[in-house]
PDB file of C-alpha atoms in Angstrom:
ATOM      1  CA  UNK D   1       0.000   0.000   0.000  1.00 45.00           C
ATOM      2  CA  UNK D   2       1.272   3.482  -0.872  1.00 51.00           C
ATOM      3  CA  UNK D   3       2.461   5.655   2.042  1.00 58.00           C
ATOM      4  CA  UNK D   4      -0.136   8.317   1.208  1.00 60.00           C
ATOM      5  CA  UNK D   5      -2.900   5.683   1.359  1.00 66.00           C
ATOM      6  CA  UNK D   6      -1.784   4.387   4.759  1.00 71.00           C
ATOM      7  CA  UNK D   7      -1.602   7.937   6.075  1.00 72.00           C
ATOM      8  CA  UNK D   8      -5.165   8.574   4.882  1.00 74.00           C
ATOM      9  CA  UNK D   9      -6.401   5.425   6.662  1.00 81.00           C
ATOM     10  CA  UNK D  10      -4.549   6.462   9.830  1.00 77.00           C
ATOM     11  CA  UNK D  11      -6.079   9.952   9.742  1.00 77.00           C
ATOM     12  CA  UNK D  12      -9.530   8.445   9.165  1.00 78.00           C
ATOM     13  CA  UNK D  13      -9.158   6.135  12.166  1.00 84.00           C
ATOM     14  CA  UNK D  14      -7.967   9.034  14.310  1.00 83.00           C
ATOM     15  CA  UNK D  15     -10.993  11.127  13.310  1.00 84.00           C
ATOM     16  CA  UNK D  16     -13.301   8.294  14.375  1.00 89.00           C
ATOM     17  CA  UNK D  17     -11.492   7.834  17.700  1.00 93.00           C
ATOM     18  CA  UNK D  18     -11.672  11.567  18.442  1.00 93.00           C
ATOM     19  CA  UNK D  19     -15.482  11.325  18.478  1.00 96.00           C
ATOM     20  CA  UNK D  20     -15.562   8.639  21.217  1.00 96.00           C
ATOM     21  CA  UNK D  21     -15.545  11.126  24.168  1.00 97.00           C
ATOM     22  CA  UNK D  22     -18.369  13.117  22.509  1.00 97.00           C
ATOM     23  CA  UNK D  23     -20.355   9.912  21.963  1.00 97.00           C
ATOM     24  CA  UNK D  24     -19.810   8.982  25.624  1.00 97.00           C
ATOM     25  CA  UNK D  25     -21.198  12.347  26.790  1.00 97.00           C
ATOM     26  CA  UNK D  26     -24.140  12.027  24.362  1.00 97.00           C
ATOM     27  CA  UNK D  27     -25.020   8.590  25.747  1.00 97.00           C
ATOM     28  CA  UNK D  28     -24.803   9.813  29.353  1.00 97.00           C
ATOM     29  CA  UNK D  29     -27.074  12.773  28.549  1.00 98.00           C
ATOM     30  CA  UNK D  30     -29.558  10.543  26.677  1.00 98.00           C
ATOM     31  CA  UNK D  31     -29.729   8.125  29.615  1.00 97.00           C
ATOM     32  CA  UNK D  32     -30.123  11.002  32.119  1.00 97.00           C
ATOM     33  CA  UNK D  33     -33.028  12.355  30.039  1.00 98.00           C
ATOM     34  CA  UNK D  34     -34.731   8.944  30.097  1.00 97.00           C
ATOM     35  CA  UNK D  35     -34.061   8.423  33.810  1.00 96.00           C
ATOM     36  CA  UNK D  36     -35.207  11.885  34.883  1.00 96.00           C
ATOM     37  CA  UNK D  37     -38.197  12.460  32.598  1.00 96.00           C
ATOM     38  CA  UNK D  38     -39.660   8.951  32.405  1.00 95.00           C
ATOM     39  CA  UNK D  39     -38.441   7.088  35.481  1.00 93.00           C
ATOM     40  CA  UNK D  40     -38.429   9.940  38.016  1.00 92.00           C
ATOM     41  CA  UNK D  41     -40.994  12.530  36.894  1.00 93.00           C
ATOM     42  CA  UNK D  42     -43.574  10.389  35.118  1.00 92.00           C
ATOM     43  CA  UNK D  43     -43.239   7.081  36.996  1.00 88.00           C
ATOM     44  CA  UNK D  44     -42.221   8.095  40.526  1.00 87.00           C
ATOM     45  CA  UNK D  45     -43.555  11.600  41.294  1.00 88.00           C
ATOM     46  CA  UNK D  46     -47.251  11.481  42.223  1.00 88.00           C
ATOM     47  CA  UNK D  47     -47.938  15.201  42.760  1.00 91.00           C
ATOM     48  CA  UNK D  48     -49.023  16.686  39.405  1.00 94.00           C
ATOM     49  CA  UNK D  49     -47.941  20.248  40.221  1.00 95.00           C
ATOM     50  CA  UNK D  50     -44.481  19.157  41.293  1.00 95.00           C
ATOM     51  CA  UNK D  51     -44.188  16.973  38.211  1.00 95.00           C
ATOM     52  CA  UNK D  52     -45.112  19.845  35.820  1.00 97.00           C
ATOM     53  CA  UNK D  53     -42.746  22.351  37.450  1.00 97.00           C
ATOM     54  CA  UNK D  54     -39.845  19.884  37.431  1.00 97.00           C
ATOM     55  CA  UNK D  55     -40.420  18.997  33.772  1.00 98.00           C
ATOM     56  CA  UNK D  56     -40.716  22.637  32.650  1.00 98.00           C
ATOM     57  CA  UNK D  57     -37.549  23.823  34.417  1.00 98.00           C
ATOM     58  CA  UNK D  58     -35.672  20.687  33.405  1.00 98.00           C
ATOM     59  CA  UNK D  59     -36.426  21.122  29.706  1.00 98.00           C
ATOM     60  CA  UNK D  60     -35.424  24.797  29.685  1.00 98.00           C
ATOM     61  CA  UNK D  61     -32.034  23.934  31.186  1.00 98.00           C
ATOM     62  CA  UNK D  62     -31.716  20.844  28.980  1.00 98.00           C
ATOM     63  CA  UNK D  63     -32.341  22.809  25.765  1.00 98.00           C
ATOM     64  CA  UNK D  64     -29.807  25.518  26.689  1.00 98.00           C
ATOM     65  CA  UNK D  65     -27.273  22.865  27.695  1.00 98.00           C
ATOM     66  CA  UNK D  66     -27.597  20.891  24.453  1.00 98.00           C
ATOM     67  CA  UNK D  67     -27.622  24.082  22.359  1.00 98.00           C
ATOM     68  CA  UNK D  68     -24.390  25.360  23.977  1.00 98.00           C
ATOM     69  CA  UNK D  69     -22.743  21.942  23.658  1.00 98.00           C
ATOM     70  CA  UNK D  70     -23.704  21.713  19.981  1.00 98.00           C
ATOM     71  CA  UNK D  71     -22.287  25.184  19.295  1.00 98.00           C
ATOM     72  CA  UNK D  72     -19.039  24.370  21.090  1.00 98.00           C
ATOM     73  CA  UNK D  73     -18.585  21.184  19.053  1.00 98.00           C
ATOM     74  CA  UNK D  74     -19.592  22.372  15.602  1.00 97.00           C
ATOM     75  CA  UNK D  75     -18.386  25.980  15.533  1.00 97.00           C
ATOM     76  CA  UNK D  76     -15.338  25.934  13.291  1.00 96.00           C
ATOM     77  CA  UNK D  77     -12.271  27.502  14.957  1.00 94.00           C
ATOM     78  CA  UNK D  78     -11.176  30.767  13.365  1.00 96.00           C
ATOM     79  CA  UNK D  79      -7.810  30.926  11.649  1.00 96.00           C
ATOM     80  CA  UNK D  80      -5.595  33.984  10.990  1.00 96.00           C
ATOM     81  CA  UNK D  81      -6.586  36.334   8.185  1.00 95.00           C
ATOM     82  CA  UNK D  82      -4.695  36.231   4.893  1.00 94.00           C
ATOM     83  CA  UNK D  83      -2.738  39.364   5.884  1.00 94.00           C
ATOM     84  CA  UNK D  84      -0.776  37.209   8.356  1.00 96.00           C
ATOM     85  CA  UNK D  85       0.164  34.590   5.748  1.00 95.00           C
ATOM     86  CA  UNK D  86       3.435  34.937   3.881  1.00 93.00           C
ATOM     87  CA  UNK D  87       3.203  35.877   0.234  1.00 91.00           C
ATOM     88  CA  UNK D  88       4.855  33.636  -2.341  1.00 91.00           C
ATOM     89  CA  UNK D  89       7.780  36.050  -2.722  1.00 90.00           C
ATOM     90  CA  UNK D  90       8.257  36.309   1.065  1.00 89.00           C
ATOM     91  CA  UNK D  91       8.270  32.510   1.355  1.00 90.00           C
ATOM     92  CA  UNK D  92      10.995  32.245  -1.295  1.00 89.00           C
ATOM     93  CA  UNK D  93      12.998  35.002   0.360  1.00 89.00           C
ATOM     94  CA  UNK D  94      12.717  33.288   3.759  1.00 88.00           C
ATOM     95  CA  UNK D  95      13.731  29.905   2.337  1.00 86.00           C
ATOM     96  CA  UNK D  96      16.860  31.376   0.743  1.00 86.00           C
ATOM     97  CA  UNK D  97      18.075  32.664   4.093  1.00 80.00           C
ATOM     98  CA  UNK D  98      19.725  30.020   6.249  1.00 74.00           C
ATOM     99  CA  UNK D  99      20.664  32.273   9.165  1.00 73.00           C
ATOM    100  CA  UNK D 100      18.117  32.815  11.928  1.00 75.00           C
ATOM    101  CA  UNK D 101      18.890  36.536  12.316  1.00 85.00           C
ATOM    102  CA  UNK D 102      18.408  37.182   8.596  1.00 87.00           C
ATOM    103  CA  UNK D 103      15.069  35.368   8.698  1.00 89.00           C
ATOM    104  CA  UNK D 104      14.020  37.432  11.717  1.00 90.00           C
ATOM    105  CA  UNK D 105      14.847  40.635   9.803  1.00 91.00           C
ATOM    106  CA  UNK D 106      12.473  39.523   7.047  1.00 91.00           C
ATOM    107  CA  UNK D 107       9.757  38.626   9.569  1.00 93.00           C
ATOM    108  CA  UNK D 108      10.191  41.945  11.423  1.00 92.00           C
ATOM    109  CA  UNK D 109       9.754  43.813   8.143  1.00 92.00           C
ATOM    110  CA  UNK D 110       6.510  41.951   7.428  1.00 92.00           C
ATOM    111  CA  UNK D 111       5.273  42.283  11.027  1.00 93.00           C
ATOM    112  CA  UNK D 112       5.786  46.061  10.946  1.00 91.00           C
ATOM    113  CA  UNK D 113       2.522  46.412   9.012  1.00 89.00           C
ATOM    114  CA  UNK D 114       0.557  44.060  11.284  1.00 94.00           C
ATOM    115  CA  UNK D 115      -0.961  44.568  14.778  1.00 93.00           C
ATOM    116  CA  UNK D 116       1.415  42.129  16.476  1.00 94.00           C
ATOM    117  CA  UNK D 117       2.685  42.888  19.986  1.00 93.00           C
ATOM    118  CA  UNK D 118       3.642  39.505  21.419  1.00 95.00           C
ATOM    119  CA  UNK D 119       6.994  37.797  20.912  1.00 95.00           C
ATOM    120  CA  UNK D 120       8.657  34.498  21.686  1.00 94.00           C
ATOM    121  CA  UNK D 121      10.565  34.078  24.956  1.00 92.00           C
ATOM    122  CA  UNK D 122      13.734  35.087  23.116  1.00 91.00           C
ATOM    123  CA  UNK D 123      12.082  38.243  21.746  1.00 91.00           C
ATOM    124  CA  UNK D 124      11.677  36.928  18.192  1.00 93.00           C
ATOM    125  CA  UNK D 125       8.635  37.310  15.935  1.00 94.00           C
ATOM    126  CA  UNK D 126       6.189  34.439  16.475  1.00 95.00           C
ATOM    127  CA  UNK D 127       6.162  32.443  13.236  1.00 96.00           C
ATOM    128  CA  UNK D 128       4.455  29.134  12.422  1.00 95.00           C
ATOM    129  CA  UNK D 129       6.548  26.934  10.110  1.00 92.00           C
ATOM    130  CA  UNK D 130       3.665  24.535   9.389  1.00 94.00           C
ATOM    131  CA  UNK D 131       1.094  27.192   8.459  1.00 95.00           C
ATOM    132  CA  UNK D 132       3.676  29.616   7.025  1.00 94.00           C
ATOM    133  CA  UNK D 133       2.257  32.657   8.776  1.00 95.00           C
ATOM    134  CA  UNK D 134       3.063  35.222  11.420  1.00 96.00           C
ATOM    135  CA  UNK D 135       1.050  34.354  14.478  1.00 97.00           C
ATOM    136  CA  UNK D 136      -1.394  37.063  15.610  1.00 97.00           C
ATOM    137  CA  UNK D 137      -1.399  37.881  19.309  1.00 97.00           C
ATOM    138  CA  UNK D 138      -2.842  35.018  21.408  1.00 97.00           C
ATOM    139  CA  UNK D 139      -2.818  32.673  18.411  1.00 97.00           C
ATOM    140  CA  UNK D 140      -1.269  29.195  18.768  1.00 97.00           C
ATOM    141  CA  UNK D 141      -0.816  26.149  16.566  1.00 97.00           C
ATOM    142  CA  UNK D 142      -2.956  23.160  17.579  1.00 96.00           C
ATOM    143  CA  UNK D 143      -1.151  19.876  16.994  1.00 92.00           C
ATOM    144  CA  UNK D 144      -4.465  17.955  16.863  1.00 92.00           C
ATOM    145  CA  UNK D 145      -6.211  20.242  14.361  1.00 92.00           C
ATOM    146  CA  UNK D 146      -2.867  20.994  12.642  1.00 92.00           C
ATOM    147  CA  UNK D 147      -3.906  24.638  12.273  1.00 95.00           C
ATOM    148  CA  UNK D 148      -3.208  27.959  13.917  1.00 97.00           C
ATOM    149  CA  UNK D 149      -6.200  28.866  16.092  1.00 98.00           C
ATOM    150  CA  UNK D 150      -7.092  32.455  17.012  1.00 98.00           C
ATOM    151  CA  UNK D 151      -6.984  33.102  20.782  1.00 98.00           C
ATOM    152  CA  UNK D 152      -6.539  29.391  21.389  1.00 98.00           C
ATOM    153  CA  UNK D 153      -7.492  28.285  24.895  1.00 98.00           C
ATOM    154  CA  UNK D 154      -7.053  24.517  24.616  1.00 97.00           C
ATOM    155  CA  UNK D 155      -8.045  21.530  22.525  1.00 97.00           C
ATOM    156  CA  UNK D 156     -10.902  19.805  24.325  1.00 97.00           C
ATOM    157  CA  UNK D 157     -11.415  16.071  23.651  1.00 96.00           C
ATOM    158  CA  UNK D 158     -14.924  16.228  25.199  1.00 96.00           C
ATOM    159  CA  UNK D 159     -16.090  18.469  22.344  1.00 97.00           C
ATOM    160  CA  UNK D 160     -13.596  17.177  19.738  1.00 96.00           C
ATOM    161  CA  UNK D 161     -12.746  20.766  18.884  1.00 97.00           C
ATOM    162  CA  UNK D 162     -10.358  23.559  19.657  1.00 97.00           C
ATOM    163  CA  UNK D 163     -11.720  26.063  22.156  1.00 98.00           C
ATOM    164  CA  UNK D 164     -10.711  29.512  20.985  1.00 97.00           C
ATOM    165  CA  UNK D 165     -11.957  32.911  19.905  1.00 98.00           C
ATOM    166  CA  UNK D 166     -14.819  31.545  17.785  1.00 97.00           C
ATOM    167  CA  UNK D 167     -16.406  29.316  20.433  1.00 97.00           C
ATOM    168  CA  UNK D 168     -15.022  30.308  23.852  1.00 98.00           C
ATOM    169  CA  UNK D 169     -18.319  31.970  24.808  1.00 98.00           C
ATOM    170  CA  UNK D 170     -20.157  28.779  23.807  1.00 98.00           C
ATOM    171  CA  UNK D 171     -17.733  26.727  25.901  1.00 98.00           C
ATOM    172  CA  UNK D 172     -18.383  28.939  28.949  1.00 98.00           C
ATOM    173  CA  UNK D 173     -22.153  28.603  28.487  1.00 98.00           C
ATOM    174  CA  UNK D 174     -21.760  24.854  28.018  1.00 98.00           C
ATOM    175  CA  UNK D 175     -19.985  24.664  31.395  1.00 98.00           C
ATOM    176  CA  UNK D 176     -22.628  26.884  33.003  1.00 98.00           C
ATOM    177  CA  UNK D 177     -25.687  25.026  31.698  1.00 98.00           C
ATOM    178  CA  UNK D 178     -24.171  21.572  32.217  1.00 98.00           C
ATOM    179  CA  UNK D 179     -23.432  22.553  35.824  1.00 98.00           C
ATOM    180  CA  UNK D 180     -26.997  23.867  36.279  1.00 98.00           C
ATOM    181  CA  UNK D 181     -28.294  20.680  34.663  1.00 98.00           C
ATOM    182  CA  UNK D 182     -26.436  18.466  37.144  1.00 98.00           C
ATOM    183  CA  UNK D 183     -27.263  20.647  40.159  1.00 98.00           C
ATOM    184  CA  UNK D 184     -30.967  20.725  39.266  1.00 98.00           C
ATOM    185  CA  UNK D 185     -31.098  16.952  38.892  1.00 97.00           C
ATOM    186  CA  UNK D 186     -29.212  16.474  42.171  1.00 97.00           C
ATOM    187  CA  UNK D 187     -31.499  18.878  44.077  1.00 97.00           C
ATOM    188  CA  UNK D 188     -34.802  17.514  42.748  1.00 96.00           C
ATOM    189  CA  UNK D 189     -33.724  13.875  42.955  1.00 93.00           C
ATOM    190  CA  UNK D 190     -32.472  14.163  46.549  1.00 92.00           C
ATOM    191  CA  UNK D 191     -35.761  13.432  48.337  1.00 89.00           C
ATOM    192  CA  UNK D 192     -36.380  10.365  46.181  1.00 87.00           C
ATOM    193  CA  UNK D 193     -32.778   9.248  46.701  1.00 85.00           C
ATOM    194  CA  UNK D 194     -33.439   9.374  50.461  1.00 85.00           C
ATOM    195  CA  UNK D 195     -36.662   7.409  49.986  1.00 81.00           C
ATOM    196  CA  UNK D 196     -34.618   4.749  48.192  1.00 75.00           C
ATOM    197  CA  UNK D 197     -32.625   4.084  51.377  1.00 73.00           C
ATOM    198  CA  UNK D 198     -35.697   4.255  53.635  1.00 77.00           C
ATOM    199  CA  UNK D 199     -37.686   1.860  51.432  1.00 74.00           C
ATOM    200  CA  UNK D 200     -40.115   4.633  50.565  1.00 66.00           C
ATOM    201  CA  UNK D 201     -40.094   3.842  46.850  1.00 66.00           C
ATOM    202  CA  UNK D 202     -41.977   1.016  45.148  1.00 67.00           C
ATOM    203  CA  UNK D 203     -39.790  -1.908  44.160  1.00 68.00           C
ATOM    204  CA  UNK D 204     -39.486  -1.149  40.426  1.00 72.00           C
ATOM    205  CA  UNK D 205     -36.625  -0.486  38.025  1.00 78.00           C
ATOM    206  CA  UNK D 206     -37.182   3.270  38.555  1.00 80.00           C
ATOM    207  CA  UNK D 207     -35.523   3.137  41.969  1.00 82.00           C
ATOM    208  CA  UNK D 208     -32.193   2.066  40.455  1.00 86.00           C
ATOM    209  CA  UNK D 209     -32.325   4.845  37.836  1.00 90.00           C
ATOM    210  CA  UNK D 210     -33.036   7.329  40.639  1.00 88.00           C
ATOM    211  CA  UNK D 211     -30.066   6.018  42.611  1.00 89.00           C
ATOM    212  CA  UNK D 212     -27.536   6.207  39.774  1.00 93.00           C
ATOM    213  CA  UNK D 213     -28.969   9.490  38.517  1.00 95.00           C
ATOM    214  CA  UNK D 214     -28.237  11.131  41.866  1.00 95.00           C
ATOM    215  CA  UNK D 215     -24.719   9.700  42.092  1.00 95.00           C
ATOM    216  CA  UNK D 216     -23.728  10.612  38.533  1.00 96.00           C
ATOM    217  CA  UNK D 217     -25.254  14.131  38.668  1.00 97.00           C
ATOM    218  CA  UNK D 218     -23.610  14.941  42.005  1.00 96.00           C
ATOM    219  CA  UNK D 219     -20.192  13.672  40.866  1.00 96.00           C
ATOM    220  CA  UNK D 220     -20.348  15.591  37.580  1.00 97.00           C
ATOM    221  CA  UNK D 221     -21.414  18.700  39.548  1.00 97.00           C
ATOM    222  CA  UNK D 222     -18.161  18.682  41.523  1.00 97.00           C
ATOM    223  CA  UNK D 223     -15.892  18.413  38.469  1.00 96.00           C
ATOM    224  CA  UNK D 224     -17.928  20.892  36.415  1.00 98.00           C
ATOM    225  CA  UNK D 225     -18.025  23.413  39.267  1.00 98.00           C
ATOM    226  CA  UNK D 226     -14.232  23.414  39.621  1.00 97.00           C
ATOM    227  CA  UNK D 227     -13.739  23.767  35.858  1.00 98.00           C
ATOM    228  CA  UNK D 228     -16.372  26.506  35.556  1.00 98.00           C
ATOM    229  CA  UNK D 229     -14.916  28.512  38.470  1.00 98.00           C
ATOM    230  CA  UNK D 230     -11.445  28.268  36.926  1.00 98.00           C
ATOM    231  CA  UNK D 231     -12.640  29.558  33.548  1.00 98.00           C
ATOM    232  CA  UNK D 232     -14.619  32.350  35.237  1.00 98.00           C
ATOM    233  CA  UNK D 233     -11.331  33.421  36.822  1.00 98.00           C
ATOM    234  CA  UNK D 234      -9.675  33.332  33.383  1.00 98.00           C
ATOM    235  CA  UNK D 235     -12.452  35.488  31.889  1.00 98.00           C
ATOM    236  CA  UNK D 236     -12.109  38.019  34.735  1.00 97.00           C
ATOM    237  CA  UNK D 237      -8.352  38.220  34.076  1.00 96.00           C
ATOM    238  CA  UNK D 238      -8.732  38.111  30.267  1.00 97.00           C
ATOM    239  CA  UNK D 239      -6.404  35.138  29.977  1.00 97.00           C
ATOM    240  CA  UNK D 240      -6.572  31.880  28.101  1.00 97.00           C
ATOM    241  CA  UNK D 241      -5.565  28.564  29.647  1.00 97.00           C
ATOM    242  CA  UNK D 242      -2.312  28.714  27.676  1.00 97.00           C
ATOM    243  CA  UNK D 243      -1.616  32.258  28.920  1.00 97.00           C
ATOM    244  CA  UNK D 244      -2.278  31.173  32.507  1.00 96.00           C
ATOM    245  CA  UNK D 245       0.362  28.452  32.106  1.00 95.00           C
ATOM    246  CA  UNK D 246       2.830  30.687  30.240  1.00 95.00           C
ATOM    247  CA  UNK D 247       2.424  34.465  30.385  1.00 95.00           C
ATOM    248  CA  UNK D 248       2.509  36.305  27.043  1.00 95.00           C
ATOM    249  CA  UNK D 249       5.782  38.006  26.120  1.00 95.00           C
ATOM    250  CA  UNK D 250       5.672  41.550  24.746  1.00 93.00           C
ATOM    251  CA  UNK D 251       8.457  43.736  23.378  1.00 86.00           C
ATOM    252  CA  UNK D 252       9.090  45.097  26.873  1.00 86.00           C
ATOM    253  CA  UNK D 253       9.054  41.607  28.444  1.00 90.00           C
ATOM    254  CA  UNK D 254       6.685  39.104  30.044  1.00 93.00           C
ATOM    255  CA  UNK D 255       3.388  40.557  31.275  1.00 93.00           C
ATOM    256  CA  UNK D 256       0.704  38.232  32.620  1.00 92.00           C
ATOM    257  CA  UNK D 257      -1.800  41.127  32.702  1.00 93.00           C
ATOM    258  CA  UNK D 258      -0.941  42.448  29.256  1.00 93.00           C
ATOM    259  CA  UNK D 259      -4.451  41.867  27.906  1.00 96.00           C
ATOM    260  CA  UNK D 260      -6.370  42.640  31.092  1.00 95.00           C
ATOM    261  CA  UNK D 261      -8.606  45.727  30.789  1.00 95.00           C
ATOM    262  CA  UNK D 262     -10.488  45.465  34.087  1.00 94.00           C
ATOM    263  CA  UNK D 263     -13.289  43.097  35.070  1.00 96.00           C
ATOM    264  CA  UNK D 264     -16.127  44.701  33.070  1.00 96.00           C
ATOM    265  CA  UNK D 265     -14.189  45.067  29.812  1.00 96.00           C
ATOM    266  CA  UNK D 266     -12.625  41.627  30.207  1.00 97.00           C
ATOM    267  CA  UNK D 267     -16.081  40.074  30.560  1.00 98.00           C
ATOM    268  CA  UNK D 268     -17.385  41.973  27.533  1.00 97.00           C
ATOM    269  CA  UNK D 269     -14.465  40.807  25.421  1.00 97.00           C
ATOM    270  CA  UNK D 270     -15.946  37.297  25.636  1.00 98.00           C
ATOM    271  CA  UNK D 271     -19.697  37.927  25.985  1.00 98.00           C
ATOM    272  CA  UNK D 272     -20.098  41.194  24.070  1.00 97.00           C
ATOM    273  CA  UNK D 273     -21.732  44.531  24.848  1.00 97.00           C
ATOM    274  CA  UNK D 274     -25.389  43.505  24.496  1.00 97.00           C
ATOM    275  CA  UNK D 275     -26.717  41.960  27.706  1.00 97.00           C
ATOM    276  CA  UNK D 276     -29.567  40.177  25.917  1.00 97.00           C
ATOM    277  CA  UNK D 277     -27.065  37.916  24.131  1.00 97.00           C
ATOM    278  CA  UNK D 278     -25.009  36.959  27.198  1.00 98.00           C
ATOM    279  CA  UNK D 279     -26.999  33.821  28.195  1.00 98.00           C
ATOM    280  CA  UNK D 280     -27.644  32.672  24.604  1.00 98.00           C
ATOM    281  CA  UNK D 281     -25.218  30.490  22.587  1.00 98.00           C
ATOM    282  CA  UNK D 282     -24.897  32.939  19.689  1.00 98.00           C
ATOM    283  CA  UNK D 283     -21.632  34.650  18.822  1.00 98.00           C
ATOM    284  CA  UNK D 284     -21.294  38.079  20.432  1.00 97.00           C
ATOM    285  CA  UNK D 285     -17.610  38.332  21.394  1.00 97.00           C
ATOM    286  CA  UNK D 286     -15.837  41.596  20.567  1.00 97.00           C
ATOM    287  CA  UNK D 287     -13.160  41.968  17.898  1.00 95.00           C
ATOM    288  CA  UNK D 288     -11.922  39.851  15.021  1.00 95.00           C
ATOM    289  CA  UNK D 289      -9.651  37.484  16.956  1.00 96.00           C
ATOM    290  CA  UNK D 290      -6.515  38.779  15.213  1.00 95.00           C
ATOM    291  CA  UNK D 291      -5.916  41.884  17.338  1.00 94.00           C
ATOM    292  CA  UNK D 292      -6.813  42.701  20.931  1.00 95.00           C
ATOM    293  CA  UNK D 293      -6.818  45.803  23.132  1.00 92.00           C
ATOM    294  CA  UNK D 294      -3.762  45.654  25.363  1.00 88.00           C
ATOM    295  CA  UNK D 295      -2.668  47.089  28.675  1.00 79.00           C
ATOM    296  CA  UNK D 296       0.967  47.639  27.754  1.00 66.00           C
ATOM    297  CA  UNK D 297       3.550  49.347  29.907  1.00 46.00           C
ATOM    298  CA  UNK D 298       5.671  50.332  26.905  1.00 44.00           C
ATOM    299  CA  UNK D 299       3.997  50.461  23.525  1.00 49.00           C
ATOM    300  CA  UNK D 300       5.951  49.229  20.546  1.00 48.00           C
ATOM    301  CA  UNK D 301       6.335  52.327  18.323  1.00 46.00           C
ATOM    302  CA  UNK D 302       7.064  50.186  15.258  1.00 49.00           C
ATOM    303  CA  UNK D 303       3.752  48.326  15.358  1.00 51.00           C
ATOM    304  CA  UNK D 304       0.307  49.496  14.227  1.00 53.00           C
ATOM    305  CA  UNK D 305      -2.129  49.208  17.101  1.00 50.00           C
ATOM    306  CA  UNK D 306      -4.976  47.574  15.203  1.00 49.00           C
ATOM    307  CA  UNK D 307      -6.267  47.126  11.645  1.00 46.00           C
ATOM    308  CA  UNK D 308      -8.319  50.319  12.048  1.00 42.00           C
ATOM    309  CA  UNK D 309      -5.358  52.307  13.339  1.00 42.00           C
ATOM    310  CA  UNK D 310      -6.826  53.004  16.784  1.00 42.00           C
ATOM    311  CA  UNK D 311      -4.471  53.041  19.757  1.00 45.00           C
ATOM    312  CA  UNK D 312      -4.488  50.183  22.260  1.00 51.00           C
ATOM    313  CA  UNK D 313      -5.726  50.913  25.733  1.00 52.00           C
ATOM    314  CA  UNK D 314      -3.104  51.998  28.249  1.00 47.00           C
ATOM    315  CA  UNK D 315      -3.357  51.222  31.941  1.00 49.00           C
TER     316      UNK D 315
END
């Protein structure tokens, strides 16, 4: 078999395997729907008013949860604009140079016309060899997607997608609504869970669904709560997971708060200016993902501040 054919088969198998965590979550959610709606609400709860209220609230949370999860999975990550890609002539010029300093001179000349403020740890222009482009601020190459992702946070196997500028709001809402989903199930299932141990439930298969529903919802609540709180902290600081691990480097040096604009503006960077869109999984984040307002101590006089020519914010 030709090497290209074996590589195609390998990539195909990898794509299938990447969907296994998503399928696992989908099966858990499908079972929880069956256990809560049919086994708990319809079969076990006798009070009609309680049953109706539980079902109404449950389905509102369930719809928002599934909607946010769907958006996080199927929103295509945004890649750098064509302005950040090397032209054919620049590629040839870069390939002819074998010295690192000469290549950096070429990259600095190209970067002079782009809103790029971050550097590598050594102070060099951030360049992606695989994508042949100058990396915009907060952009990183994902080894799984094999692409440069704007404002990359992390690659999440549970959504089989990169979490970045295009879908970070959806990811936050997914964490929020999945946490509410688990907490609601835990709270409303608690009294029937207690009845299970006091023999207050009829001896049917529903009692075992009620038992495992409470255990699984409460355990997922703990892990989701910790993850959600962590990402809320990141939003408040205007940092990605990658930036929390390794602070961004600017021309003047490392600055972990380089993109922080204060709590309100940091929050609006992700959720947008219009309050009505905050709880809904529709895109409302500010900017284009290629340039960001900064809180720089020393501005780089050689760099344009943004595609529109406006100055970055100064602290």
